[in-house]
Each structure stands twice: as C-alpha cells, then as structure tokens.
Short mmCIF file of C-alpha atoms and ligand atoms in Angstrom, two decimals:
data_model
loop_
_atom_site.label_atom_id
_atom_site.label_comp_id
_atom_site.label_asym_id
_atom_site.label_seq_id
_atom_site.Cartn_x
_atom_site.Cartn_y
_atom_site.Cartn_z
CA MET A 1 -162.47 -94.12 -48.43
CA ARG A 2 -161.06 -91.45 -50.27
CA ALA A 3 -162.43 -89.25 -53.06
CA TYR A 4 -159.94 -88.95 -56.00
CA ILE A 5 -159.97 -87.34 -59.48
CA ALA A 6 -160.17 -90.08 -62.06
CA GLY A 7 -160.77 -88.09 -65.15
CA ILE A 8 -160.65 -84.53 -66.31
CA GLY A 9 -161.88 -82.63 -69.36
CA MET A 10 -162.30 -79.08 -70.72
CA HIS A 11 -163.96 -77.11 -73.48
CA VAL A 12 -163.97 -73.53 -74.41
CA PRO A 13 -166.18 -72.02 -77.11
CA GLU A 14 -164.71 -71.34 -80.75
CA ARG A 15 -164.76 -67.64 -80.86
CA ILE A 16 -161.44 -65.95 -79.56
CA VAL A 17 -161.56 -62.28 -78.45
CA THR A 18 -158.30 -60.75 -78.27
CA ASN A 19 -157.13 -57.59 -76.60
CA ALA A 20 -157.01 -56.01 -80.01
CA ASP A 21 -160.68 -56.96 -80.61
CA LEU A 22 -161.61 -55.31 -77.32
CA GLU A 23 -159.72 -52.15 -78.27
CA LYS A 24 -162.24 -51.87 -81.20
CA MET A 25 -165.16 -52.05 -78.64
CA MET A 26 -164.09 -49.70 -75.82
CA ASP A 27 -161.30 -47.29 -75.00
CA THR A 28 -158.73 -49.76 -73.80
CA THR A 29 -155.26 -51.04 -74.79
CA ASP A 30 -153.49 -54.34 -75.06
CA GLU A 31 -150.81 -52.83 -72.97
CA TRP A 32 -153.18 -51.86 -70.00
CA ILE A 33 -154.97 -55.32 -70.00
CA THR A 34 -151.55 -57.23 -70.13
CA GLU A 35 -150.07 -55.09 -67.48
CA ARG A 36 -152.93 -55.22 -65.04
CA SER A 37 -154.12 -58.71 -65.60
CA GLY A 38 -151.80 -60.77 -67.84
CA ILE A 39 -154.75 -61.62 -70.07
CA LYS A 40 -154.14 -61.67 -73.79
CA GLU A 41 -157.25 -63.31 -75.12
CA ARG A 42 -160.39 -65.13 -74.03
CA HIS A 43 -163.23 -67.21 -75.51
CA TYR A 44 -166.81 -66.03 -75.99
CA ALA A 45 -169.90 -68.30 -76.30
CA LYS A 46 -172.13 -67.70 -79.39
CA PRO A 47 -175.68 -66.68 -79.12
CA GLY A 48 -177.69 -69.76 -78.24
CA GLU A 49 -174.83 -71.45 -76.50
CA GLY A 50 -175.44 -72.10 -72.70
CA PRO A 51 -173.13 -73.44 -70.00
CA SER A 52 -174.53 -76.99 -70.52
CA ASP A 53 -173.25 -76.81 -74.16
CA LEU A 54 -169.82 -76.07 -73.00
CA ALA A 55 -170.29 -78.70 -70.23
CA LEU A 56 -171.15 -81.65 -72.36
CA PRO A 57 -167.77 -82.11 -74.40
CA ALA A 58 -165.74 -81.38 -71.18
CA ALA A 59 -167.85 -84.11 -69.36
CA LYS A 60 -167.49 -86.69 -72.04
CA GLU A 61 -163.70 -86.13 -72.05
CA ALA A 62 -163.57 -86.61 -68.30
CA LEU A 63 -165.66 -89.70 -68.44
CA GLU A 64 -163.46 -91.21 -71.18
CA MET A 65 -160.38 -90.62 -69.09
CA ALA A 66 -161.95 -92.17 -66.12
CA GLY A 67 -163.13 -95.22 -68.23
CA LEU A 68 -166.72 -94.59 -67.31
CA LYS A 69 -170.04 -94.31 -69.20
CA ALA A 70 -172.55 -91.66 -68.27
CA GLU A 71 -174.87 -94.52 -67.01
CA ASP A 72 -172.03 -95.21 -64.36
CA ILE A 73 -172.54 -91.86 -62.82
CA ASP A 74 -174.26 -91.70 -59.40
CA LEU A 75 -174.46 -87.86 -59.36
CA ILE A 76 -174.07 -84.96 -61.41
CA MET A 77 -172.76 -81.68 -59.76
CA PHE A 78 -172.86 -78.50 -61.89
CA SER A 79 -171.21 -75.27 -60.95
CA THR A 80 -172.27 -72.07 -62.70
CA VAL A 81 -173.01 -68.44 -61.91
CA ALA A 82 -175.57 -68.18 -64.62
CA SER A 83 -177.47 -71.30 -65.65
CA ASP A 84 -178.93 -71.96 -69.19
CA TYR A 85 -182.30 -70.86 -67.83
CA MET A 86 -183.28 -69.11 -64.49
CA ILE A 87 -184.96 -72.27 -63.67
CA PRO A 88 -184.05 -75.20 -63.75
CA GLY A 89 -180.35 -75.64 -62.96
CA GLY A 90 -177.70 -76.60 -65.54
CA GLY A 91 -177.30 -80.01 -63.92
CA CYS A 92 -180.76 -80.92 -65.17
CA ILE A 93 -179.95 -79.90 -68.73
CA LEU A 94 -176.57 -81.93 -68.70
CA ASN A 95 -178.54 -84.92 -67.41
CA GLU A 96 -180.65 -84.59 -70.51
CA TYR A 97 -177.80 -84.23 -72.65
CA LEU A 98 -176.02 -87.23 -71.35
CA GLY A 99 -179.32 -89.28 -71.69
CA ILE A 100 -179.29 -90.45 -68.04
CA PRO A 101 -182.92 -89.75 -66.70
CA GLY A 102 -183.11 -90.46 -63.08
CA THR A 103 -179.44 -89.68 -62.18
CA PRO A 104 -179.57 -86.86 -59.50
CA ALA A 105 -178.25 -83.35 -60.56
CA LEU A 106 -177.03 -80.80 -57.96
CA ASP A 107 -176.16 -77.16 -58.93
CA ILE A 108 -173.44 -75.50 -57.05
CA ARG A 109 -173.58 -71.72 -56.89
CA VAL A 110 -170.49 -70.26 -55.30
CA GLN A 111 -169.11 -68.05 -58.06
CA CYS A 112 -165.35 -68.27 -58.40
CA SER A 113 -165.32 -70.68 -55.50
CA GLY A 114 -167.77 -73.14 -57.05
CA PHE A 115 -165.12 -75.73 -57.95
CA ILE A 116 -163.57 -75.68 -54.53
CA TYR A 117 -166.96 -75.92 -52.65
CA GLY A 118 -168.06 -78.46 -55.08
CA LEU A 119 -165.01 -80.72 -54.46
CA ALA A 120 -165.71 -80.42 -50.82
CA VAL A 121 -169.18 -81.60 -51.27
CA ALA A 122 -168.29 -84.43 -53.57
CA ARG A 123 -165.72 -85.51 -50.96
CA GLY A 124 -168.40 -85.64 -48.41
CA PHE A 125 -170.69 -87.79 -50.61
CA ILE A 126 -167.88 -90.19 -51.38
CA GLU A 127 -166.27 -90.42 -47.93
CA SER A 128 -169.69 -91.03 -46.37
CA GLY A 129 -170.18 -94.02 -48.86
CA ILE A 130 -173.36 -92.38 -50.35
CA TYR A 131 -171.98 -92.22 -54.00
CA ARG A 132 -168.83 -93.78 -55.61
CA ASN A 133 -168.89 -91.87 -58.91
CA ILE A 134 -169.58 -88.14 -59.37
CA LEU A 135 -169.45 -86.14 -62.45
CA PHE A 136 -168.58 -82.53 -61.46
CA VAL A 137 -168.67 -79.95 -64.26
CA ALA A 138 -168.17 -76.21 -63.80
CA ALA A 139 -169.23 -74.26 -66.86
CA GLU A 140 -169.61 -70.54 -67.46
CA VAL A 141 -171.15 -68.30 -70.07
CA GLN A 142 -170.76 -64.89 -68.47
CA THR A 143 -169.70 -62.81 -71.35
CA VAL A 144 -173.32 -62.12 -71.94
CA ALA A 145 -173.24 -60.05 -68.57
CA LEU A 146 -170.28 -57.81 -69.70
CA ASP A 147 -170.83 -54.30 -70.37
CA LEU A 148 -168.65 -54.06 -73.51
CA ARG A 149 -168.51 -50.17 -73.57
CA THR A 150 -165.99 -47.87 -72.11
CA GLU A 151 -168.08 -47.57 -68.99
CA GLY A 152 -167.66 -51.29 -68.18
CA ARG A 153 -163.96 -51.67 -69.32
CA ASP A 154 -162.44 -52.28 -65.84
CA THR A 155 -164.49 -55.55 -65.59
CA ALA A 156 -165.36 -56.43 -69.10
CA VAL A 157 -161.70 -57.11 -70.28
CA LEU A 158 -161.18 -59.80 -67.40
CA PHE A 159 -163.71 -62.36 -68.29
CA GLY A 160 -164.25 -65.31 -70.62
CA ASP A 161 -166.37 -68.38 -71.17
CA GLY A 162 -165.45 -71.89 -70.62
CA ALA A 163 -166.01 -75.28 -68.91
CA GLY A 164 -163.99 -77.90 -67.07
CA ALA A 165 -165.11 -81.34 -65.96
CA VAL A 166 -163.84 -83.95 -63.46
CA VAL A 167 -164.99 -87.44 -62.62
CA ILE A 168 -164.58 -88.07 -58.81
CA ARG A 169 -164.48 -91.57 -57.73
CA ALA A 170 -164.03 -93.65 -54.49
CA THR A 171 -160.77 -95.24 -53.79
CA ASP A 172 -159.16 -97.16 -50.76
CA ASP A 173 -155.60 -96.13 -52.10
CA PRO A 174 -153.98 -94.13 -49.18
CA ASN A 175 -151.72 -92.38 -51.79
CA ARG A 176 -154.49 -90.73 -53.74
CA GLY A 177 -157.48 -88.44 -53.28
CA ILE A 178 -158.64 -85.22 -51.34
CA LEU A 179 -156.76 -84.84 -48.08
CA THR A 180 -158.56 -81.58 -46.86
CA SER A 181 -160.77 -78.77 -47.86
CA LYS A 182 -161.23 -75.33 -46.11
CA LEU A 183 -164.09 -73.09 -47.18
CA HIS A 184 -164.85 -69.55 -46.19
CA ALA A 185 -167.40 -66.70 -47.12
CA ASP A 186 -167.77 -63.03 -46.00
CA GLY A 187 -171.11 -61.67 -46.97
CA ARG A 188 -170.20 -58.11 -46.06
CA TYR A 189 -168.76 -57.90 -49.36
CA ALA A 190 -171.54 -59.45 -51.35
CA ARG A 191 -172.06 -56.48 -53.39
CA ASP A 192 -168.55 -55.77 -54.34
CA LEU A 193 -168.71 -58.30 -57.20
CA MET A 194 -172.21 -58.85 -58.45
CA ILE A 195 -174.93 -59.04 -61.14
CA GLU A 196 -177.88 -57.34 -59.52
CA ALA A 197 -180.63 -58.32 -62.01
CA PRO A 198 -182.76 -60.32 -62.95
CA SER A 199 -183.55 -60.12 -59.30
CA THR A 200 -186.50 -61.62 -57.16
CA ARG A 201 -186.33 -58.29 -55.24
CA ASP A 202 -187.88 -56.74 -58.32
CA ASN A 203 -191.34 -57.79 -59.35
CA PRO A 204 -191.33 -58.26 -62.19
CA TRP A 205 -187.81 -59.44 -62.01
CA LEU A 206 -186.84 -57.91 -65.28
CA THR A 207 -187.98 -54.54 -66.68
CA LYS A 208 -186.89 -52.19 -69.28
CA GLU A 209 -185.98 -49.73 -66.53
CA ILE A 210 -183.64 -52.46 -64.97
CA LEU A 211 -182.05 -53.00 -68.50
CA ASP A 212 -181.61 -49.28 -68.99
CA GLN A 213 -179.77 -49.05 -65.73
CA ASN A 214 -177.42 -51.76 -66.75
CA LYS A 215 -178.32 -53.87 -63.71
CA HIS A 216 -178.08 -56.96 -65.69
CA LYS A 217 -174.18 -56.46 -66.22
CA ILE A 218 -171.43 -57.45 -63.92
CA THR A 219 -170.06 -54.77 -61.61
CA MET A 220 -167.12 -54.99 -59.46
CA ASN A 221 -165.10 -53.06 -56.86
CA GLY A 222 -161.89 -54.28 -58.37
CA ARG A 223 -159.47 -52.87 -55.88
CA ASN A 224 -161.32 -54.33 -52.92
CA VAL A 225 -161.56 -57.61 -54.56
CA PHE A 226 -157.73 -57.41 -55.25
CA LYS A 227 -156.94 -56.36 -51.74
CA HIS A 228 -158.87 -59.39 -50.24
CA ALA A 229 -157.68 -61.87 -52.72
CA VAL A 230 -154.02 -61.44 -52.11
CA THR A 231 -154.48 -61.90 -48.40
CA ASN A 232 -157.13 -64.61 -48.36
CA PHE A 233 -155.67 -66.75 -50.99
CA PRO A 234 -152.33 -67.45 -48.99
CA ALA A 235 -154.14 -67.56 -45.53
CA VAL A 236 -156.52 -70.35 -46.72
CA ILE A 237 -153.75 -72.28 -48.48
CA ASN A 238 -151.59 -72.02 -45.22
CA GLU A 239 -154.75 -73.02 -43.23
CA ALA A 240 -155.14 -76.27 -45.23
CA LEU A 241 -151.46 -77.40 -45.18
CA GLU A 242 -151.20 -76.66 -41.55
CA ALA A 243 -154.27 -78.80 -40.99
CA LEU A 244 -152.42 -81.64 -42.74
CA HIS A 245 -149.09 -80.62 -40.87
CA MET A 246 -147.74 -80.58 -44.36
CA ASP A 247 -145.03 -78.24 -45.40
CA LYS A 248 -145.29 -76.21 -48.66
CA SER A 249 -142.10 -77.93 -49.92
CA GLU A 250 -144.14 -81.10 -50.29
CA VAL A 251 -146.50 -79.50 -52.82
CA LYS A 252 -145.81 -80.20 -56.54
CA LEU A 253 -148.13 -77.53 -57.90
CA VAL A 254 -150.71 -74.82 -56.82
CA VAL A 255 -153.47 -74.15 -58.99
CA THR A 256 -155.46 -71.05 -58.13
CA HIS A 257 -158.57 -69.63 -59.50
CA GLN A 258 -157.38 -67.65 -62.56
CA ALA A 259 -158.62 -64.13 -61.61
CA ASN A 260 -155.59 -62.19 -62.51
CA LEU A 261 -152.02 -62.93 -63.13
CA ARG A 262 -150.91 -60.10 -60.68
CA ILE A 263 -152.96 -61.77 -58.02
CA SER A 264 -151.34 -65.34 -58.68
CA GLU A 265 -147.93 -63.61 -58.61
CA ALA A 266 -148.73 -61.95 -55.33
CA VAL A 267 -149.92 -65.16 -53.88
CA ALA A 268 -146.79 -66.92 -54.95
CA LYS A 269 -144.62 -64.24 -53.44
CA ARG A 270 -146.47 -64.33 -50.19
CA LEU A 271 -146.11 -68.04 -49.95
CA GLU A 272 -142.55 -67.77 -51.02
CA LEU A 273 -143.15 -70.26 -53.82
CA PRO A 274 -141.42 -69.91 -57.30
CA MET A 275 -144.25 -68.68 -59.68
CA HIS A 276 -143.35 -70.52 -62.78
CA ASP A 277 -142.33 -73.84 -61.15
CA VAL A 278 -145.02 -74.29 -58.54
CA VAL A 279 -147.86 -71.75 -59.23
CA PHE A 280 -149.63 -72.60 -62.41
CA SER A 281 -151.25 -69.97 -64.72
CA ASN A 282 -153.02 -70.04 -68.09
CA ILE A 283 -155.11 -66.91 -67.80
CA GLN A 284 -153.33 -65.43 -70.68
CA LYS A 285 -155.46 -67.50 -73.05
CA TYR A 286 -158.72 -67.72 -71.36
CA GLY A 287 -159.21 -64.68 -69.01
CA ASN A 288 -161.29 -65.29 -65.85
CA THR A 289 -163.71 -68.04 -66.28
CA THR A 290 -164.99 -68.02 -62.79
CA SER A 291 -165.70 -71.48 -61.51
CA ALA A 292 -164.43 -73.22 -64.71
CA SER A 293 -160.99 -71.69 -64.31
CA ILE A 294 -159.50 -74.12 -61.74
CA PRO A 295 -160.58 -77.32 -63.79
CA ILE A 296 -159.47 -75.75 -66.98
CA ALA A 297 -155.96 -74.87 -65.47
CA LEU A 298 -155.70 -78.28 -63.78
CA TYR A 299 -156.55 -79.95 -67.02
CA GLU A 300 -153.92 -77.95 -68.93
CA ALA A 301 -151.35 -78.53 -66.22
CA PHE A 302 -151.96 -82.29 -66.43
CA LYS A 303 -151.63 -82.34 -70.17
CA ALA A 304 -148.38 -80.42 -69.92
CA GLY A 305 -147.10 -83.15 -67.49
CA ARG A 306 -146.68 -80.72 -64.55
CA PHE A 307 -147.88 -83.49 -62.16
CA THR A 308 -148.43 -87.30 -61.87
CA ILE A 309 -150.23 -89.93 -59.72
CA GLY A 310 -149.43 -89.49 -56.14
CA ASP A 311 -148.23 -85.85 -56.44
CA THR A 312 -149.57 -83.25 -53.81
CA LEU A 313 -151.65 -80.47 -55.34
CA VAL A 314 -153.18 -77.46 -53.74
CA LEU A 315 -156.29 -75.83 -55.47
CA ALA A 316 -157.49 -72.53 -54.22
CA SER A 317 -160.08 -69.97 -55.02
CA PHE A 318 -161.19 -66.53 -54.09
CA GLY A 319 -164.06 -64.60 -55.74
CA SER A 320 -167.49 -63.12 -55.51
CA GLY A 321 -169.36 -63.37 -52.18
CA PHE A 322 -166.70 -62.93 -50.98
CA THR A 323 -165.98 -66.57 -50.95
CA TRP A 324 -162.69 -68.34 -50.74
CA GLY A 325 -161.37 -71.95 -50.14
CA ALA A 326 -158.60 -74.44 -50.73
CA VAL A 327 -158.30 -78.16 -51.35
CA VAL A 328 -155.29 -80.28 -51.00
CA LEU A 329 -155.27 -83.54 -52.79
CA LYS A 330 -152.97 -86.27 -54.01
CA TRP A 331 -153.47 -86.80 -57.76
O1 UT7 B 401 -162.65 -63.56 -59.60
C1 UT7 B 401 -162.46 -62.37 -59.05
C2 UT7 B 401 -162.53 -61.43 -60.20
N1 UT7 B 401 -161.88 -60.15 -60.05
C3 UT7 B 401 -160.63 -59.76 -59.84
O2 UT7 B 401 -159.76 -60.67 -59.76
C4 UT7 B 401 -160.48 -58.36 -59.94
C5 UT7 B 401 -159.32 -57.95 -59.02
N2 UT7 B 401 -159.01 -56.52 -59.37
C6 UT7 B 401 -158.07 -56.31 -60.27
O3 UT7 B 401 -157.55 -57.16 -60.87
C7 UT7 B 401 -157.94 -54.78 -60.58
O4 UT7 B 401 -158.47 -54.04 -59.65
C8 UT7 B 401 -158.31 -54.36 -62.07
C9 UT7 B 401 -157.46 -55.09 -63.01
C10 UT7 B 401 -159.70 -54.68 -62.25
C11 UT7 B 401 -158.13 -52.86 -62.21
O5 UT7 B 401 -156.77 -52.55 -61.90
P1 UT7 B 401 -156.46 -51.30 -60.96
O6 UT7 B 401 -155.00 -51.15 -60.99
O7 UT7 B 401 -157.12 -51.43 -59.70
O8 UT7 B 401 -157.05 -50.14 -61.77
P2 UT7 B 401 -158.17 -48.99 -61.40
O9 UT7 B 401 -159.44 -49.59 -61.36
O10 UT7 B 401 -157.78 -48.24 -60.30
O11 UT7 B 401 -158.02 -47.95 -62.61
C12 UT7 B 401 -156.78 -47.38 -62.89
C13 UT7 B 401 -157.08 -46.56 -64.14
C14 UT7 B 401 -158.34 -45.75 -64.09
O12 UT7 B 401 -158.03 -44.42 -64.86
P3 UT7 B 401 -157.64 -43.06 -63.96
O13 UT7 B 401 -158.87 -42.84 -63.21
O14 UT7 B 401 -156.43 -43.49 -63.18
O15 UT7 B 401 -157.49 -42.04 -65.05
C15 UT7 B 401 -159.39 -46.42 -64.79
O16 UT7 B 401 -160.41 -45.66 -65.48
O17 UT7 B 401 -157.25 -47.33 -65.30
C16 UT7 B 401 -158.48 -47.03 -66.06
N3 UT7 B 401 -158.95 -48.29 -66.59
C17 UT7 B 401 -158.74 -48.65 -67.76
N4 UT7 B 401 -157.88 -48.30 -68.75
C18 UT7 B 401 -157.67 -48.90 -69.93
C19 UT7 B 401 -159.88 -49.17 -65.93
N5 UT7 B 401 -160.18 -50.14 -66.93
C20 UT7 B 401 -159.39 -49.95 -67.90
C21 UT7 B 401 -159.25 -50.67 -69.30
N6 UT7 B 401 -158.48 -50.03 -70.11
N7 UT7 B 401 -159.91 -51.90 -69.39
#
C-alpha cells in the first residue's frame, strides 16, 4: 500500500504587502530585498485571522479535488509554527470548522520542515494500514511575530502568511505515491532561528518585560541559516535519490521550501539541475511561508501543468531547528 496525494489546495490572506510598502515601515529598499531574496510581495493575515482560518479554504479545495467529503477523513494533520491559540493545537480548530467531531487531529511542529515531516508521518499511517484518508494542512500566520522596524529588517522582509493543504490517500497503484522520506535535525542550532517567547521557561510566560525586550519576535542568524541550507538541501535530496537508486535525470520537478530564491538557485547549481526547468520557485509572490511554502509551491506548479500523474517529484525543506528533509514521490 502506498500513500499518494489525491488532492491539493491553497489559500493566502487578502492583504498584499509589497517591498514598496515595507520601504515605508523601515529602512529598506526593493532593490536590497529582490537581490538578496527574490521576494517582491507577500500576504499578511488581518487581525483576528488565525492559521485555521487560512487552512479551511485550502482544505476544502484539496478535499474537492480528491472527491472526498470532510466526513471521509480518518485523520487531520495540521502543521504550524504558531497555532491559533497556545492551547489547543490548530488541528482541533480545523476539526471544529469542518464539522467532524470525533475525527483525530494531530499537530505537527517542525517549523519550515513541517510539511516534509508530516508527509513522512502520513505515509507511516497509510502504509501500516491504520488510516486510508488523511487531510494534511500546513498553515502559517507568522507576520504577527515580525519586527517591522529597521532593527528587524533582515528577517521581517522575508516572511509572509499562507496555507497549503493536501489529501493523502491509500493506493495499490505501483506508479503513484511516496517512495521515500529522509528526515534530519540538528538542535545545536536551535537558537539560530527562533521566537523566544511566550516561553514556559518564563513564569508567567508573558510579561511586559518580555514584550519590551522584543522576545516575542522572530530572530535569525541569517548567514548561518544560509550556509547550512545550501549544503543540507542538496545533501538530503541526494540521500533520498540514492536510497531509491534513482538518477536525478528521472526527476520531473524539485519543489523546495521557499526560503530564499538565492538558496534555491544555489541548490539547483550544486545538484547541476536547470533552475527554471526543474527547480520550482514562487517565493516572488509569497515570501517565506514556513511549512506552508512547499504545498503552496506544489499547488501552483500543479496548476501550471509542470507535472502530471506518474511524474517523479522531489520535495525538500530546510529551516528552524535546524531541521531538514526530503520526500520523493510519484504524483
Ligand atoms: O526558512 C529559513 C528562513 N531563513 C532563511 O532562509 C534566511 C537565510 N539567510 C539569508 O537569506 C540571508 O542571510 C539574508 C537575506 C537574511 C541576509 O542577507 P546577507 O547577505 O546575509 O546580509 P547581511 O545580514 O550580512 O547584511 C548585509 C547588510 C548589512 O549592512 P552592513 O552591515 O553591511 O552595512 C545589513 O544591515 O545589509 C543590511 N540589511 C538590510 N538592508 C536593507 C539587512 N537587512 C536589510 C534590509 N534592507 N531588509
């Protein structure tokens, strides 16, 4: 039994924030952002909009493509760095929105690698015969954690909000489904990309002092993230292909976590793959949407006709933790 993606959907909040908009908030330029990251614009959730609100339309679209109703789902999986509430997880809110009380809801919290880790978990549930239909949504509202002053500009210009969803189903078709997954983490770099608070290390976990110190905003050692990303992305992609004795010439499309266009270009170069033909990028429109970025990119690549049933795809991530991983699948 294999796990294959039977449906896909996406949703981004209405508000578009361009580089010109950011120029009005902080000392930055469209030129700097474009040159360093490739990003032109990104979407910001409005106050009151949580990841579950973005997840719902994406989930509905994925269910429709899979030809399933919410009631057919055996398990909800929900990847996010920052849930609607501290407790409970976003999967429970999506369960409420979909009106399927009783359906289990599992949150995945692996930052930028959440979608890759989640696919590996879903594959395990399906190949073991435990579940047949899984709804897996990655939804992020992280712009609330951006320091939109000049002090935070190195990080703030990169991120956006959004959601991507897939329906993963069981099949006995040998020409479809997830072939392998490789996952990694290195906690020595846990503090190189983090949001420090609210934290259970503080009691109470949120105080005026914590807010004054800006501990509730994303901080990043960008250079170290960049350095590790450009080596670990190609390494894990090669590891996954080697496990399958597969040559990269057999790969139709590589969809990486959309962290930075320069990172994607460096990965393409190291793998000796043509950037525009084989390595997909849509970071220009959405920025880095953390775990939502791979399903959003996969959705747009699918809609653009970049692959079809039976094609081999490589999905890969690198991000906070550090965590990284790759999945090889036949669409
Ligand atoms: O999911 C993983 C998410 N994270 C990433 O993928 C990030 C990986 N890292 C990167 O992509 C890059 O490190 C950045 C794009 C974040 C930064 O690029 P960089 O080439 O490493 O720049 P830098 O941080 O070394 O800064 C270079 C200069 C500095 O000025 P000085 O000291 O040379 O005068 C910064 O103050 O650029 C300045 N700078 C900016 N200028 C205009 C930093 N941010 C900005 C900005 N606008 N937004």
